[in-house]
């Protein structure tokens, strides 16, 4: 394993120039696709562990959601064509003679995630699900890997497991103040207290933050249930009250109070004339928008223009040996530990090669905010070894945590 340490981060945290951060809310179609893929992988893995003592081979990081065809107006809506949920991926169909309930698991996952994420149980009546399983047998693994005759045939060793992809994954620490603010704003808007106080708001929220020097512009998109507002006047009144509450929350947030920032808030900027953001079930998925795995928030909970958070879509990837998932989270854990130990902002990159040992990345790159000394390098090497040794524990934690809980607090999965 080669570890390279260098000074000078490309994107220093809290830079005085500018930064842009976006967060898609829990009810955004892309977030829903991620959550469904991740929850299906979790349920499928737990089913395999319960029945066979092992996680059968699978990866389902290509879930797609096709929005409903609807007519929307103040006071109501009509669905002409339901939402379609598609699972595309390679999933082991059976272990020995026992078939795995893939279609049933997917359907149950779709329904439970959509209801929990949107808070609207009516959405179930307008959803249909499909599975396109590409399971086959290759020559890169024994045939038993793809079609195991018993649980032992699909068991992957916790020690000496091999990477299932050639990929690079990266992370940075500490989080930028805009990262924290974006997550907190979305969680606040989708909290029970906010939505109960402003009855009629949906979950398909989007937060966009741009900061140039000391000027912070926050743009928030708030969906409204069509049946909650009978007229444009009622809609406008609801959004105006939401604006006042949001403006107060942003200006009272520690990330803002601790800095000399001038804040400007905009809400539902597309509302011109009689326009309004009305969404059946509280999500644009109910009015034709689509969602795909990988287009939502990154593992740190945001999409940042400053980079450093990797581009891998971890949702739906196998939690046991898929480096696109494990290295993304391990790099974040390592970056946090380096910052805690050395007090230095840093960026971490882990590179896997297909077939190499999971605990032996082909490359480990660490970029520190200042020139590192021998003690710094020794600490980085120690923390790297510790983090990689805990990959099996990371797999267990992924299976223990609800993806929606992780969505709301991305740091949960990094705790050991």
PDB file of N, CA, C and O in Angstrom, residues 251-326:
ATOM      1  N   UNK A 251     -30.491  33.063   9.661  1.00  0.00           N
ATOM      2  CA  UNK A 251     -29.712  34.113  10.316  1.00  0.00           C
ATOM      3  C   UNK A 251     -29.326  33.769  11.744  1.00  0.00           C
ATOM      4  O   UNK A 251     -28.356  34.329  12.273  1.00  0.00           O
ATOM      5  N   UNK A 252     -30.054  32.850  12.374  1.00  0.00           N
ATOM      6  CA  UNK A 252     -29.712  32.423  13.729  1.00  0.00           C
ATOM      7  C   UNK A 252     -28.806  31.198  13.746  1.00  0.00           C
ATOM      8  O   UNK A 252     -28.338  30.793  14.813  1.00  0.00           O
ATOM      9  N   UNK A 253     -28.524  30.627  12.578  1.00  0.00           N
ATOM     10  CA  UNK A 253     -27.681  29.432  12.525  1.00  0.00           C
ATOM     11  C   UNK A 253     -26.241  29.790  12.896  1.00  0.00           C
ATOM     12  O   UNK A 253     -25.725  30.840  12.486  1.00  0.00           O
ATOM     13  N   UNK A 254     -25.568  28.939  13.682  1.00  0.00           N
ATOM     14  CA  UNK A 254     -24.186  29.239  14.086  1.00  0.00           C
ATOM     15  C   UNK A 254     -23.243  29.519  12.918  1.00  0.00           C
ATOM     16  O   UNK A 254     -22.342  30.358  13.034  1.00  0.00           O
ATOM     17  N   UNK A 255     -23.426  28.826  11.792  1.00  0.00           N
ATOM     18  CA  UNK A 255     -22.542  29.048  10.650  1.00  0.00           C
ATOM     19  C   UNK A 255     -22.627  30.481  10.154  1.00  0.00           C
ATOM     20  O   UNK A 255     -21.655  31.008   9.593  1.00  0.00           O
ATOM     21  N   UNK A 256     -23.782  31.111  10.347  1.00  0.00           N
ATOM     22  CA  UNK A 256     -23.978  32.501   9.920  1.00  0.00           C
ATOM     23  C   UNK A 256     -23.627  33.473  11.044  1.00  0.00           C
ATOM     24  O   UNK A 256     -22.933  34.476  10.830  1.00  0.00           O
ATOM     25  N   UNK A 257     -24.069  33.180  12.251  1.00  0.00           N
ATOM     26  CA  UNK A 257     -23.836  34.089  13.386  1.00  0.00           C
ATOM     27  C   UNK A 257     -22.358  34.275  13.686  1.00  0.00           C
ATOM     28  O   UNK A 257     -21.938  35.332  14.168  1.00  0.00           O
ATOM     29  N   UNK A 258     -21.565  33.244  13.419  1.00  0.00           N
ATOM     30  CA  UNK A 258     -20.137  33.318  13.738  1.00  0.00           C
ATOM     31  C   UNK A 258     -19.314  33.999  12.649  1.00  0.00           C
ATOM     32  O   UNK A 258     -18.089  34.085  12.759  1.00  0.00           O
ATOM     33  N   UNK A 259     -19.986  34.500  11.614  1.00  0.00           N
ATOM     34  CA  UNK A 259     -19.261  35.109  10.498  1.00  0.00           C
ATOM     35  C   UNK A 259     -19.948  36.404  10.075  1.00  0.00           C
ATOM     36  O   UNK A 259     -21.160  36.543  10.218  1.00  0.00           O
ATOM     37  N   UNK A 260     -19.188  37.311   9.504  1.00  0.00           N
ATOM     38  CA  UNK A 260     -19.776  38.606   9.092  1.00  0.00           C
ATOM     39  C   UNK A 260     -20.450  38.520   7.738  1.00  0.00           C
ATOM     40  O   UNK A 260     -20.156  39.284   6.814  1.00  0.00           O
ATOM     41  N   UNK A 261     -21.396  37.596   7.618  1.00  0.00           N
ATOM     42  CA  UNK A 261     -22.045  37.368   6.332  1.00  0.00           C
ATOM     43  C   UNK A 261     -23.335  38.181   6.227  1.00  0.00           C
ATOM     44  O   UNK A 261     -24.132  38.239   7.170  1.00  0.00           O
ATOM     45  N   UNK A 262     -23.527  38.750   5.065  1.00  0.00           N
ATOM     46  CA  UNK A 262     -24.800  39.353   4.716  1.00  0.00           C
ATOM     47  C   UNK A 262     -25.619  38.294   4.006  1.00  0.00           C
ATOM     48  O   UNK A 262     -25.182  37.748   2.992  1.00  0.00           O
ATOM     49  N   UNK A 263     -26.797  37.967   4.528  1.00  0.00           N
ATOM     50  CA  UNK A 263     -27.593  36.875   3.959  1.00  0.00           C
ATOM     51  C   UNK A 263     -28.764  37.410   3.144  1.00  0.00           C
ATOM     52  O   UNK A 263     -29.385  38.420   3.509  1.00  0.00           O
ATOM     53  N   UNK A 264     -29.045  36.717   2.066  1.00  0.00           N
ATOM     54  CA  UNK A 264     -30.196  37.021   1.223  1.00  0.00           C
ATOM     55  C   UNK A 264     -30.913  35.717   0.930  1.00  0.00           C
ATOM     56  O   UNK A 264     -30.326  34.786   0.397  1.00  0.00           O
ATOM     57  N   UNK A 265     -32.182  35.658   1.280  1.00  0.00           N
ATOM     58  CA  UNK A 265     -32.966  34.434   1.108  1.00  0.00           C
ATOM     59  C   UNK A 265     -33.987  34.613  -0.010  1.00  0.00           C
ATOM     60  O   UNK A 265     -34.654  35.656  -0.093  1.00  0.00           O
ATOM     61  N   UNK A 266     -34.095  33.594  -0.856  1.00  0.00           N
ATOM     62  CA  UNK A 266     -35.128  33.549  -1.889  1.00  0.00           C
ATOM     63  C   UNK A 266     -35.861  32.218  -1.763  1.00  0.00           C
ATOM     64  O   UNK A 266     -35.231  31.185  -1.520  1.00  0.00           O
ATOM     65  N   UNK A 267     -37.170  32.231  -1.951  1.00  0.00           N
ATOM     66  CA  UNK A 267     -37.980  31.018  -1.852  1.00  0.00           C
ATOM     67  C   UNK A 267     -38.875  30.902  -3.090  1.00  0.00           C
ATOM     68  O   UNK A 267     -39.516  31.880  -3.486  1.00  0.00           O
ATOM     69  N   UNK A 268     -38.856  29.718  -3.699  1.00  0.00           N
ATOM     70  CA  UNK A 268     -39.702  29.423  -4.868  1.00  0.00           C
ATOM     71  C   UNK A 268     -39.593  30.504  -5.940  1.00  0.00           C
ATOM     72  O   UNK A 268     -40.553  31.192  -6.286  1.00  0.00           O
ATOM     73  N   UNK A 269     -38.384  30.641  -6.450  1.00  0.00           N
ATOM     74  CA  UNK A 269     -38.082  31.715  -7.398  1.00  0.00           C
ATOM     75  C   UNK A 269     -38.791  31.557  -8.744  1.00  0.00           C
ATOM     76  O   UNK A 269     -38.809  32.495  -9.542  1.00  0.00           O
ATOM     77  N   UNK A 270     -39.369  30.403  -9.022  1.00  0.00           N
ATOM     78  CA  UNK A 270     -40.083  30.201 -10.282  1.00  0.00           C
ATOM     79  C   UNK A 270     -41.508  30.755 -10.240  1.00  0.00           C
ATOM     80  O   UNK A 270     -42.195  30.816 -11.265  1.00  0.00           O
ATOM     81  N   UNK A 271     -41.946  31.156  -9.075  1.00  0.00           N
ATOM     82  CA  UNK A 271     -43.313  31.659  -8.934  1.00  0.00           C
ATOM     83  C   UNK A 271     -43.439  33.052  -9.564  1.00  0.00           C
ATOM     84  O   UNK A 271     -43.048  34.060  -8.948  1.00  0.00           O
ATOM     85  N   UNK A 272     -43.946  33.094 -10.761  1.00  0.00           N
ATOM     86  CA  UNK A 272     -44.217  34.368 -11.434  1.00  0.00           C
ATOM     87  C   UNK A 272     -45.688  34.395 -11.823  1.00  0.00           C
ATOM     88  O   UNK A 272     -46.244  33.388 -12.286  1.00  0.00           O
ATOM     89  N   UNK A 273     -46.327  35.523 -11.649  1.00  0.00           N
ATOM     90  CA  UNK A 273     -47.748  35.610 -11.983  1.00  0.00           C
ATOM     91  C   UNK A 273     -48.551  34.659 -11.107  1.00  0.00           C
ATOM     92  O   UNK A 273     -48.514  34.731  -9.889  1.00  0.00           O
ATOM     93  N   UNK A 274     -49.238  33.735 -11.752  1.00  0.00           N
ATOM     94  CA  UNK A 274     -50.060  32.769 -11.011  1.00  0.00           C
ATOM     95  C   UNK A 274     -49.339  31.438 -10.822  1.00  0.00           C
ATOM     96  O   UNK A 274     -49.959  30.447 -10.446  1.00  0.00           O
ATOM     97  N   UNK A 275     -48.035  31.408 -11.090  1.00  0.00           N
ATOM     98  CA  UNK A 275     -47.267  30.174 -10.954  1.00  0.00           C
ATOM     99  C   UNK A 275     -47.133  29.741  -9.509  1.00  0.00           C
ATOM    100  O   UNK A 275     -47.163  30.553  -8.584  1.00  0.00           O
ATOM    101  N   UNK A 276     -46.973  28.436  -9.314  1.00  0.00           N
ATOM    102  CA  UNK A 276     -46.850  27.893  -7.965  1.00  0.00           C
ATOM    103  C   UNK A 276     -46.201  26.513  -8.019  1.00  0.00           C
ATOM    104  O   UNK A 276     -46.383  25.772  -8.986  1.00  0.00           O
ATOM    105  N   UNK A 277     -45.434  26.181  -6.972  1.00  0.00           N
ATOM    106  CA  UNK A 277     -44.794  24.867  -6.869  1.00  0.00           C
ATOM    107  C   UNK A 277     -45.754  23.937  -6.133  1.00  0.00           C
ATOM    108  O   UNK A 277     -45.670  23.771  -4.916  1.00  0.00           O
ATOM    109  N   UNK A 278     -46.686  23.369  -6.886  1.00  0.00           N
ATOM    110  CA  UNK A 278     -47.638  22.402  -6.344  1.00  0.00           C
ATOM    111  C   UNK A 278     -47.208  21.000  -6.754  1.00  0.00           C
ATOM    112  O   UNK A 278     -46.913  20.756  -7.924  1.00  0.00           O
ATOM    113  N   UNK A 279     -47.171  20.083  -5.804  1.00  0.00           N
ATOM    114  CA  UNK A 279     -46.670  18.739  -6.084  1.00  0.00           C
ATOM    115  C   UNK A 279     -47.526  17.681  -5.405  1.00  0.00           C
ATOM    116  O   UNK A 279     -47.580  17.641  -4.166  1.00  0.00           O
ATOM    117  N   UNK A 280     -48.207  16.833  -6.186  1.00  0.00           N
ATOM    118  CA  UNK A 280     -48.938  15.714  -5.579  1.00  0.00           C
ATOM    119  C   UNK A 280     -48.011  14.877  -4.697  1.00  0.00           C
ATOM    120  O   UNK A 280     -46.852  14.636  -5.060  1.00  0.00           O
ATOM    121  N   UNK A 281     -48.505  14.468  -3.551  1.00  0.00           N
ATOM    122  CA  UNK A 281     -47.740  13.673  -2.571  1.00  0.00           C
ATOM    123  C   UNK A 281     -46.571  14.467  -1.984  1.00  0.00           C
ATOM    124  O   UNK A 281     -45.727  13.899  -1.287  1.00  0.00           O
ATOM    125  N   UNK A 282     -46.464  15.763  -2.293  1.00  0.00           N
ATOM    126  CA  UNK A 282     -45.389  16.586  -1.757  1.00  0.00           C
ATOM    127  C   UNK A 282     -44.065  16.422  -2.459  1.00  0.00           C
ATOM    128  O   UNK A 282     -43.030  16.881  -1.962  1.00  0.00           O
ATOM    129  N   UNK A 283     -44.064  15.770  -3.626  1.00  0.00           N
ATOM    130  CA  UNK A 283     -42.823  15.556  -4.366  1.00  0.00           C
ATOM    131  C   UNK A 283     -43.072  15.739  -5.853  1.00  0.00           C
ATOM    132  O   UNK A 283     -44.144  15.365  -6.364  1.00  0.00           O
ATOM    133  N   UNK A 284     -42.094  16.290  -6.556  1.00  0.00           N
ATOM    134  CA  UNK A 284     -42.237  16.480  -7.998  1.00  0.00           C
ATOM    135  C   UNK A 284     -42.295  15.147  -8.732  1.00  0.00           C
ATOM    136  O   UNK A 284     -42.643  15.101  -9.913  1.00  0.00           O
ATOM    137  N   UNK A 285     -41.985  14.052  -8.042  1.00  0.00           N
ATOM    138  CA  UNK A 285     -42.184  12.730  -8.622  1.00  0.00           C
ATOM    139  C   UNK A 285     -43.667  12.518  -8.941  1.00  0.00           C
ATOM    140  O   UNK A 285     -44.005  11.741  -9.839  1.00  0.00           O
ATOM    141  N   UNK A 286     -44.521  13.211  -8.241  1.00  0.00           N
ATOM    142  CA  UNK A 286     -45.957  13.095  -8.461  1.00  0.00           C
ATOM    143  C   UNK A 286     -46.467  13.897  -9.641  1.00  0.00           C
ATOM    144  O   UNK A 286     -47.651  13.831  -9.971  1.00  0.00           O
ATOM    145  N   UNK A 287     -45.585  14.651 -10.295  1.00  0.00           N
ATOM    146  CA  UNK A 287     -46.017  15.447 -11.435  1.00  0.00           C
ATOM    147  C   UNK A 287     -45.046  15.357 -12.614  1.00  0.00           C
ATOM    148  O   UNK A 287     -44.866  16.300 -13.377  1.00  0.00           O
ATOM    149  N   UNK A 288     -44.397  14.181 -12.745  1.00  0.00           N
ATOM    150  CA  UNK A 288     -43.631  13.910 -13.954  1.00  0.00           C
ATOM    151  C   UNK A 288     -42.128  13.963 -13.855  1.00  0.00           C
ATOM    152  O   UNK A 288     -41.438  13.536 -14.784  1.00  0.00           O
ATOM    153  N   UNK A 289     -41.569  14.480 -12.767  1.00  0.00           N
ATOM    154  CA  UNK A 289     -40.106  14.487 -12.641  1.00  0.00           C
ATOM    155  C   UNK A 289     -39.592  13.071 -12.366  1.00  0.00           C
ATOM    156  O   UNK A 289     -40.302  12.234 -11.813  1.00  0.00           O
ATOM    157  N   UNK A 290     -38.335  12.827 -12.716  1.00  0.00           N
ATOM    158  CA  UNK A 290     -37.750  11.490 -12.581  1.00  0.00           C
ATOM    159  C   UNK A 290     -36.573  11.525 -11.622  1.00  0.00           C
ATOM    160  O   UNK A 290     -35.988  12.584 -11.362  1.00  0.00           O
ATOM    161  N   UNK A 291     -36.212  10.358 -11.109  1.00  0.00           N
ATOM    162  CA  UNK A 291     -35.090  10.252 -10.183  1.00  0.00           C
ATOM    163  C   UNK A 291     -34.178   9.106 -10.559  1.00  0.00           C
ATOM    164  O   UNK A 291     -34.636   8.050 -10.998  1.00  0.00           O
ATOM    165  N   UNK A 292     -32.875   9.311 -10.383  1.00  0.00           N
ATOM    166  CA  UNK A 292     -31.876   8.290 -10.702  1.00  0.00           C
ATOM    167  C   UNK A 292     -30.835   8.207  -9.601  1.00  0.00           C
ATOM    168  O   UNK A 292     -30.437   9.241  -9.038  1.00  0.00           O
ATOM    169  N   UNK A 293     -30.374   7.015  -9.306  1.00  0.00           N
ATOM    170  CA  UNK A 293     -29.283   6.835  -8.356  1.00  0.00           C
ATOM    171  C   UNK A 293     -28.053   7.591  -8.858  1.00  0.00           C
ATOM    172  O   UNK A 293     -27.722   7.565 -10.044  1.00  0.00           O
ATOM    173  N   UNK A 294     -27.391   8.277  -7.934  1.00  0.00           N
ATOM    174  CA  UNK A 294     -26.144   8.956  -8.267  1.00  0.00           C
ATOM    175  C   UNK A 294     -26.287  10.427  -8.571  1.00  0.00           C
ATOM    176  O   UNK A 294     -25.284  11.141  -8.662  1.00  0.00           O
ATOM    177  N   UNK A 295     -27.531  10.901  -8.738  1.00  0.00           N
ATOM    178  CA  UNK A 295     -27.741  12.316  -9.027  1.00  0.00           C
ATOM    179  C   UNK A 295     -28.104  13.108  -7.770  1.00  0.00           C
ATOM    180  O   UNK A 295     -28.289  14.322  -7.838  1.00  0.00           O
ATOM    181  N   UNK A 296     -28.200  12.407  -6.656  1.00  0.00           N
ATOM    182  CA  UNK A 296     -28.554  13.072  -5.407  1.00  0.00           C
ATOM    183  C   UNK A 296     -27.334  13.536  -4.648  1.00  0.00           C
ATOM    184  O   UNK A 296     -26.237  13.685  -5.190  1.00  0.00           O
ATOM    185  N   UNK A 297     -27.513  13.756  -3.350  1.00  0.00           N
ATOM    186  CA  UNK A 297     -26.423  14.208  -2.496  1.00  0.00           C
ATOM    187  C   UNK A 297     -25.325  13.161  -2.437  1.00  0.00           C
ATOM    188  O   UNK A 297     -25.581  11.962  -2.534  1.00  0.00           O
ATOM    189  N   UNK A 298     -24.100  13.625  -2.242  1.00  0.00           N
ATOM    190  CA  UNK A 298     -22.981  12.709  -2.062  1.00  0.00           C
ATOM    191  C   UNK A 298     -22.997  12.165  -0.636  1.00  0.00           C
ATOM    192  O   UNK A 298     -23.862  12.499   0.170  1.00  0.00           O
ATOM    193  N   UNK A 299     -22.015  11.352  -0.320  1.00  0.00           N
ATOM    194  CA  UNK A 299     -22.012  10.669   0.976  1.00  0.00           C
ATOM    195  C   UNK A 299     -21.981  11.640   2.148  1.00  0.00           C
ATOM    196  O   UNK A 299     -22.444  11.313   3.238  1.00  0.00           O
ATOM    197  N   UNK A 300     -21.435  12.857   1.929  1.00  0.00           N
ATOM    198  CA  UNK A 300     -21.371  13.835   3.015  1.00  0.00           C
ATOM    199  C   UNK A 300     -22.648  14.652   3.132  1.00  0.00           C
ATOM    200  O   UNK A 300     -22.729  15.585   3.925  1.00  0.00           O
ATOM    201  N   UNK A 301     -23.664  14.329   2.316  1.00  0.00           N
ATOM    202  CA  UNK A 301     -24.965  14.955   2.458  1.00  0.00           C
ATOM    203  C   UNK A 301     -25.227  16.152   1.578  1.00  0.00           C
ATOM    204  O   UNK A 301     -26.333  16.712   1.616  1.00  0.00           O
ATOM    205  N   UNK A 302     -24.245  16.556   0.780  1.00  0.00           N
ATOM    206  CA  UNK A 302     -24.416  17.719  -0.090  1.00  0.00           C
ATOM    207  C   UNK A 302     -23.775  17.455  -1.442  1.00  0.00           C
ATOM    208  O   UNK A 302     -23.079  16.454  -1.652  1.00  0.00           O
ATOM    209  N   UNK A 303     -24.001  18.395  -2.356  1.00  0.00           N
ATOM    210  CA  UNK A 303     -23.302  18.422  -3.635  1.00  0.00           C
ATOM    211  C   UNK A 303     -22.539  19.734  -3.650  1.00  0.00           C
ATOM    212  O   UNK A 303     -23.145  20.809  -3.646  1.00  0.00           O
ATOM    213  N   UNK A 304     -21.213  19.655  -3.633  1.00  0.00           N
ATOM    214  CA  UNK A 304     -20.402  20.856  -3.468  1.00  0.00           C
ATOM    215  C   UNK A 304     -19.614  21.174  -4.727  1.00  0.00           C
ATOM    216  O   UNK A 304     -19.020  20.293  -5.348  1.00  0.00           O
ATOM    217  N   UNK A 305     -19.607  22.457  -5.087  1.00  0.00           N
ATOM    218  CA  UNK A 305     -18.820  22.901  -6.242  1.00  0.00           C
ATOM    219  C   UNK A 305     -17.335  22.871  -5.948  1.00  0.00           C
ATOM    220  O   UNK A 305     -16.517  22.940  -6.868  1.00  0.00           O
ATOM    221  N   UNK A 306     -16.966  22.753  -4.678  1.00  0.00           N
ATOM    222  CA  UNK A 306     -15.552  22.735  -4.317  1.00  0.00           C
ATOM    223  C   UNK A 306     -14.930  21.356  -4.451  1.00  0.00           C
ATOM    224  O   UNK A 306     -13.746  21.186  -4.196  1.00  0.00           O
ATOM    225  N   UNK A 307     -15.735  20.354  -4.829  1.00  0.00           N
ATOM    226  CA  UNK A 307     -15.178  19.016  -5.047  1.00  0.00           C
ATOM    227  C   UNK A 307     -14.680  18.390  -3.764  1.00  0.00           C
ATOM    228  O   UNK A 307     -15.031  18.776  -2.655  1.00  0.00           O
ATOM    229  N   UNK A 308     -13.833  17.380  -3.920  1.00  0.00           N
ATOM    230  CA  UNK A 308     -13.234  16.741  -2.758  1.00  0.00           C
ATOM    231  C   UNK A 308     -14.118  15.728  -2.064  1.00  0.00           C
ATOM    232  O   UNK A 308     -13.710  15.132  -1.077  1.00  0.00           O
ATOM    233  N   UNK A 309     -15.344  15.512  -2.554  1.00  0.00           N
ATOM    234  CA  UNK A 309     -16.234  14.558  -1.890  1.00  0.00           C
ATOM    235  C   UNK A 309     -16.478  13.326  -2.731  1.00  0.00           C
ATOM    236  O   UNK A 309     -17.302  12.497  -2.402  1.00  0.00           O
ATOM    237  N   UNK A 310     -15.765  13.171  -3.833  1.00  0.00           N
ATOM    238  CA  UNK A 310     -15.897  11.980  -4.657  1.00  0.00           C
ATOM    239  C   UNK A 310     -17.097  12.023  -5.576  1.00  0.00           C
ATOM    240  O   UNK A 310     -18.013  12.821  -5.406  1.00  0.00           O
ATOM    241  N   UNK A 311     -17.093  11.152  -6.566  1.00  0.00           N
ATOM    242  CA  UNK A 311     -18.182  11.129  -7.535  1.00  0.00           C
ATOM    243  C   UNK A 311     -18.908   9.786  -7.550  1.00  0.00           C
ATOM    244  O   UNK A 311     -19.856   9.607  -8.302  1.00  0.00           O
ATOM    245  N   UNK A 312     -18.475   8.840  -6.745  1.00  0.00           N
ATOM    246  CA  UNK A 312     -19.103   7.528  -6.728  1.00  0.00           C
ATOM    247  C   UNK A 312     -20.528   7.601  -6.181  1.00  0.00           C
ATOM    248  O   UNK A 312     -20.811   8.326  -5.221  1.00  0.00           O
ATOM    249  N   UNK A 313     -21.422   6.845  -6.808  1.00  0.00           N
ATOM    250  CA  UNK A 313     -22.783   6.669  -6.279  1.00  0.00           C
ATOM    251  C   UNK A 313     -22.775   5.418  -5.413  1.00  0.00           C
ATOM    252  O   UNK A 313     -22.660   4.312  -5.922  1.00  0.00           O
ATOM    253  N   UNK A 314     -22.845   5.587  -4.113  1.00  0.00           N
ATOM    254  CA  UNK A 314     -22.708   4.417  -3.231  1.00  0.00           C
ATOM    255  C   UNK A 314     -24.021   3.679  -3.019  1.00  0.00           C
ATOM    256  O   UNK A 314     -24.020   2.515  -2.627  1.00  0.00           O
ATOM    257  N   UNK A 315     -25.163   4.335  -3.291  1.00  0.00           N
ATOM    258  CA  UNK A 315     -26.464   3.712  -3.006  1.00  0.00           C
ATOM    259  C   UNK A 315     -26.677   2.455  -3.835  1.00  0.00           C
ATOM    260  O   UNK A 315     -26.539   2.470  -5.054  1.00  0.00           O
ATOM    261  N   UNK A 316     -26.997   1.349  -3.172  1.00  0.00           N
ATOM    262  CA  UNK A 316     -27.290   0.093  -3.851  1.00  0.00           C
ATOM    263  C   UNK A 316     -26.086  -0.781  -4.114  1.00  0.00           C
ATOM    264  O   UNK A 316     -26.239  -1.940  -4.531  1.00  0.00           O
ATOM    265  N   UNK A 317     -24.882  -0.267  -3.885  1.00  0.00           N
ATOM    266  CA  UNK A 317     -23.693  -1.094  -4.079  1.00  0.00           C
ATOM    267  C   UNK A 317     -23.572  -2.103  -2.934  1.00  0.00           C
ATOM    268  O   UNK A 317     -23.988  -1.844  -1.806  1.00  0.00           O
ATOM    269  N   UNK A 318     -22.977  -3.253  -3.258  1.00  0.00           N
ATOM    270  CA  UNK A 318     -22.822  -4.321  -2.283  1.00  0.00           C
ATOM    271  C   UNK A 318     -22.051  -3.808  -1.061  1.00  0.00           C
ATOM    272  O   UNK A 318     -20.955  -3.263  -1.208  1.00  0.00           O
ATOM    273  N   UNK A 319     -22.595  -3.950   0.153  1.00  0.00           N
ATOM    274  CA  UNK A 319     -21.943  -3.400   1.346  1.00  0.00           C
ATOM    275  C   UNK A 319     -20.751  -4.207   1.837  1.00  0.00           C
ATOM    276  O   UNK A 319     -20.084  -3.786   2.781  1.00  0.00           O
ATOM    277  N   UNK A 320     -20.494  -5.366   1.214  1.00  0.00           N
ATOM    278  CA  UNK A 320     -19.432  -6.239   1.711  1.00  0.00           C
ATOM    279  C   UNK A 320     -18.112  -6.019   0.989  1.00  0.00           C
ATOM    280  O   UNK A 320     -17.037  -6.028   1.602  1.00  0.00           O
ATOM    281  N   UNK A 321     -18.170  -5.775  -0.328  1.00  0.00           N
ATOM    282  CA  UNK A 321     -16.898  -5.700  -1.052  1.00  0.00           C
ATOM    283  C   UNK A 321     -16.875  -4.687  -2.194  1.00  0.00           C
ATOM    284  O   UNK A 321     -15.956  -4.698  -2.995  1.00  0.00           O
ATOM    285  N   UNK A 322     -17.858  -3.826  -2.273  1.00  0.00           N
ATOM    286  CA  UNK A 322     -17.865  -2.861  -3.369  1.00  0.00           C
ATOM    287  C   UNK A 322     -17.170  -1.581  -2.914  1.00  0.00           C
ATOM    288  O   UNK A 322     -17.669  -0.852  -2.064  1.00  0.00           O
ATOM    289  N   UNK A 323     -16.010  -1.289  -3.517  1.00  0.00           N
ATOM    290  CA  UNK A 323     -15.204  -0.169  -3.049  1.00  0.00           C
ATOM    291  C   UNK A 323     -15.865   1.179  -3.298  1.00  0.00           C
ATOM    292  O   UNK A 323     -15.591   2.144  -2.584  1.00  0.00           O
ATOM    293  N   UNK A 324     -16.732   1.280  -4.305  1.00  0.00           N
ATOM    294  CA  UNK A 324     -17.421   2.542  -4.529  1.00  0.00           C
ATOM    295  C   UNK A 324     -18.201   2.984  -3.310  1.00  0.00           C
ATOM    296  O   UNK A 324     -18.396   4.176  -3.083  1.00  0.00           O
ATOM    297  N   UNK A 325     -18.654   2.039  -2.503  1.00  0.00           N
ATOM    298  CA  UNK A 325     -19.350   2.345  -1.256  1.00  0.00           C
ATOM    299  C   UNK A 325     -18.373   2.404  -0.080  1.00  0.00           C
ATOM    300  O   UNK A 325     -18.312   3.414   0.636  1.00  0.00           O
ATOM    301  N   UNK A 326     -17.607   1.334   0.095  1.00  0.00           N
ATOM    302  CA  UNK A 326     -16.761   1.234   1.281  1.00  0.00           C
ATOM    303  C   UNK A 326     -15.644   2.260   1.297  1.00  0.00           C
ATOM    304  O   UNK A 326     -15.365   2.877   2.336  1.00  0.00           O
TER     305      UNK A 326
END
